[in-house]
């Protein structure tokens, strides 16, 4: 557990849960894909949709895990990251339009 900078509460490391969910969904999707389809042909579109949903869910879970692990929790964190990258490569800062 780590200290939460706003309010002094304790914050757990949730990104581990997202990473485990991603691995489980990816494993389940690969397993379902390798098994192929056996059964009533009218249900094939349903199985294809279910397997595709597992792969999409895995990608979404992995994305959340990577953002949580890197410390990006709010949109402002993305804005700050972009400003730091622009500064690092020597590009002029963006000016907000009113």
Short mmCIF file of C-alpha atoms in Angstrom, two decimals:
data_model
loop_
_atom_site.label_atom_id
_atom_site.label_comp_id
_atom_site.label_asym_id
_atom_site.label_seq_id
_atom_site.Cartn_x
_atom_site.Cartn_y
_atom_site.Cartn_z
CA UNK A 1 0.00 0.00 0.00
CA UNK A 2 1.13 3.51 -0.70
CA UNK A 3 0.32 6.85 0.80
CA UNK A 4 -2.27 8.83 -1.07
CA UNK A 5 -1.04 12.41 -1.53
CA UNK A 6 -4.50 13.96 -1.26
CA UNK A 7 -5.93 13.67 2.21
CA UNK A 8 -3.42 11.34 3.82
CA UNK A 9 -5.44 8.15 3.23
CA UNK A 10 -4.09 4.79 2.20
CA UNK A 11 -4.39 3.85 -1.47
CA UNK A 12 -4.00 0.28 -2.72
CA UNK A 13 -2.16 -0.64 -5.89
CA UNK A 14 -5.17 -1.40 -8.09
CA UNK A 15 -3.16 -1.82 -11.28
CA UNK A 16 -2.20 -5.37 -10.22
CA UNK A 17 -5.88 -6.33 -10.35
CA UNK A 18 -6.25 -4.83 -13.81
CA UNK A 19 -3.13 -6.68 -15.00
CA UNK A 20 -4.42 -10.00 -13.63
CA UNK A 21 -7.82 -9.42 -15.26
CA UNK A 22 -6.08 -8.73 -18.55
CA UNK A 23 -4.02 -11.91 -18.35
CA UNK A 24 -7.06 -14.00 -17.42
CA UNK A 25 -9.15 -12.62 -20.28
CA UNK A 26 -6.34 -13.07 -22.78
CA UNK A 27 -5.75 -16.65 -21.65
CA UNK A 28 -9.46 -17.45 -21.82
CA UNK A 29 -9.73 -15.87 -25.27
CA UNK A 30 -6.74 -17.81 -26.65
CA UNK A 31 -8.11 -21.01 -25.14
CA UNK A 32 -11.54 -20.46 -26.68
CA UNK A 33 -9.99 -19.58 -30.05
CA UNK A 34 -7.79 -22.71 -30.09
CA UNK A 35 -10.72 -24.98 -29.18
CA UNK A 36 -12.55 -23.80 -32.25
CA UNK A 37 -16.27 -24.32 -32.55
CA UNK A 38 -18.20 -27.52 -32.10
CA UNK A 39 -21.95 -27.52 -31.88
CA UNK A 40 -24.95 -25.87 -33.47
CA UNK A 41 -23.84 -23.68 -36.37
CA UNK A 42 -26.50 -21.08 -35.51
CA UNK A 43 -24.52 -20.20 -32.34
CA UNK A 44 -21.21 -19.60 -34.14
CA UNK A 45 -21.70 -15.80 -34.37
CA UNK A 46 -22.33 -15.71 -30.63
CA UNK A 47 -19.09 -17.56 -29.89
CA UNK A 48 -17.15 -15.34 -32.31
CA UNK A 49 -18.56 -12.26 -30.55
CA UNK A 50 -17.69 -13.72 -27.12
CA UNK A 51 -14.08 -14.47 -28.12
CA UNK A 52 -13.67 -11.02 -29.69
CA UNK A 53 -15.07 -9.47 -26.50
CA UNK A 54 -12.49 -11.35 -24.44
CA UNK A 55 -9.64 -9.99 -26.58
CA UNK A 56 -11.06 -6.45 -26.46
CA UNK A 57 -11.57 -6.68 -22.69
CA UNK A 58 -8.02 -7.92 -22.29
CA UNK A 59 -6.66 -4.92 -24.20
CA UNK A 60 -8.78 -2.51 -22.16
CA UNK A 61 -7.67 -4.08 -18.86
CA UNK A 62 -4.02 -3.96 -19.93
CA UNK A 63 -4.39 -0.28 -20.86
CA UNK A 64 -5.87 0.60 -17.48
CA UNK A 65 -3.14 -1.39 -15.71
CA UNK A 66 -0.38 0.41 -17.57
CA UNK A 67 -1.91 3.82 -16.87
CA UNK A 68 -2.38 3.01 -13.18
CA UNK A 69 1.15 1.60 -12.86
CA UNK A 70 2.69 4.69 -14.47
CA UNK A 71 0.83 7.03 -12.12
CA UNK A 72 -1.56 8.53 -14.69
CA UNK A 73 -4.93 8.85 -12.96
CA UNK A 74 -6.51 12.01 -14.41
CA UNK A 75 -6.67 13.84 -17.73
CA UNK A 76 -4.43 16.54 -16.27
CA UNK A 77 -1.73 13.87 -15.81
CA UNK A 78 -1.85 13.28 -19.60
CA UNK A 79 -1.61 17.00 -20.26
CA UNK A 80 1.42 17.26 -17.97
CA UNK A 81 3.03 14.23 -19.64
CA UNK A 82 2.53 15.79 -23.06
CA UNK A 83 4.04 19.08 -21.89
CA UNK A 84 7.05 17.25 -20.46
CA UNK A 85 7.58 15.36 -23.73
CA UNK A 86 7.31 18.56 -25.77
CA UNK A 87 9.81 20.26 -23.46
CA UNK A 88 12.14 17.27 -23.70
CA UNK A 89 12.22 17.30 -27.49
CA UNK A 90 12.57 21.08 -27.65
CA UNK A 91 9.16 21.84 -29.18
CA UNK A 92 7.47 25.11 -28.21
CA UNK A 93 4.62 24.78 -25.68
CA UNK A 94 1.07 24.79 -26.96
CA UNK A 95 -1.08 27.84 -26.33
CA UNK A 96 -4.66 27.21 -25.22
CA UNK A 97 -7.33 28.70 -27.50
CA UNK A 98 -10.07 30.74 -25.83
#
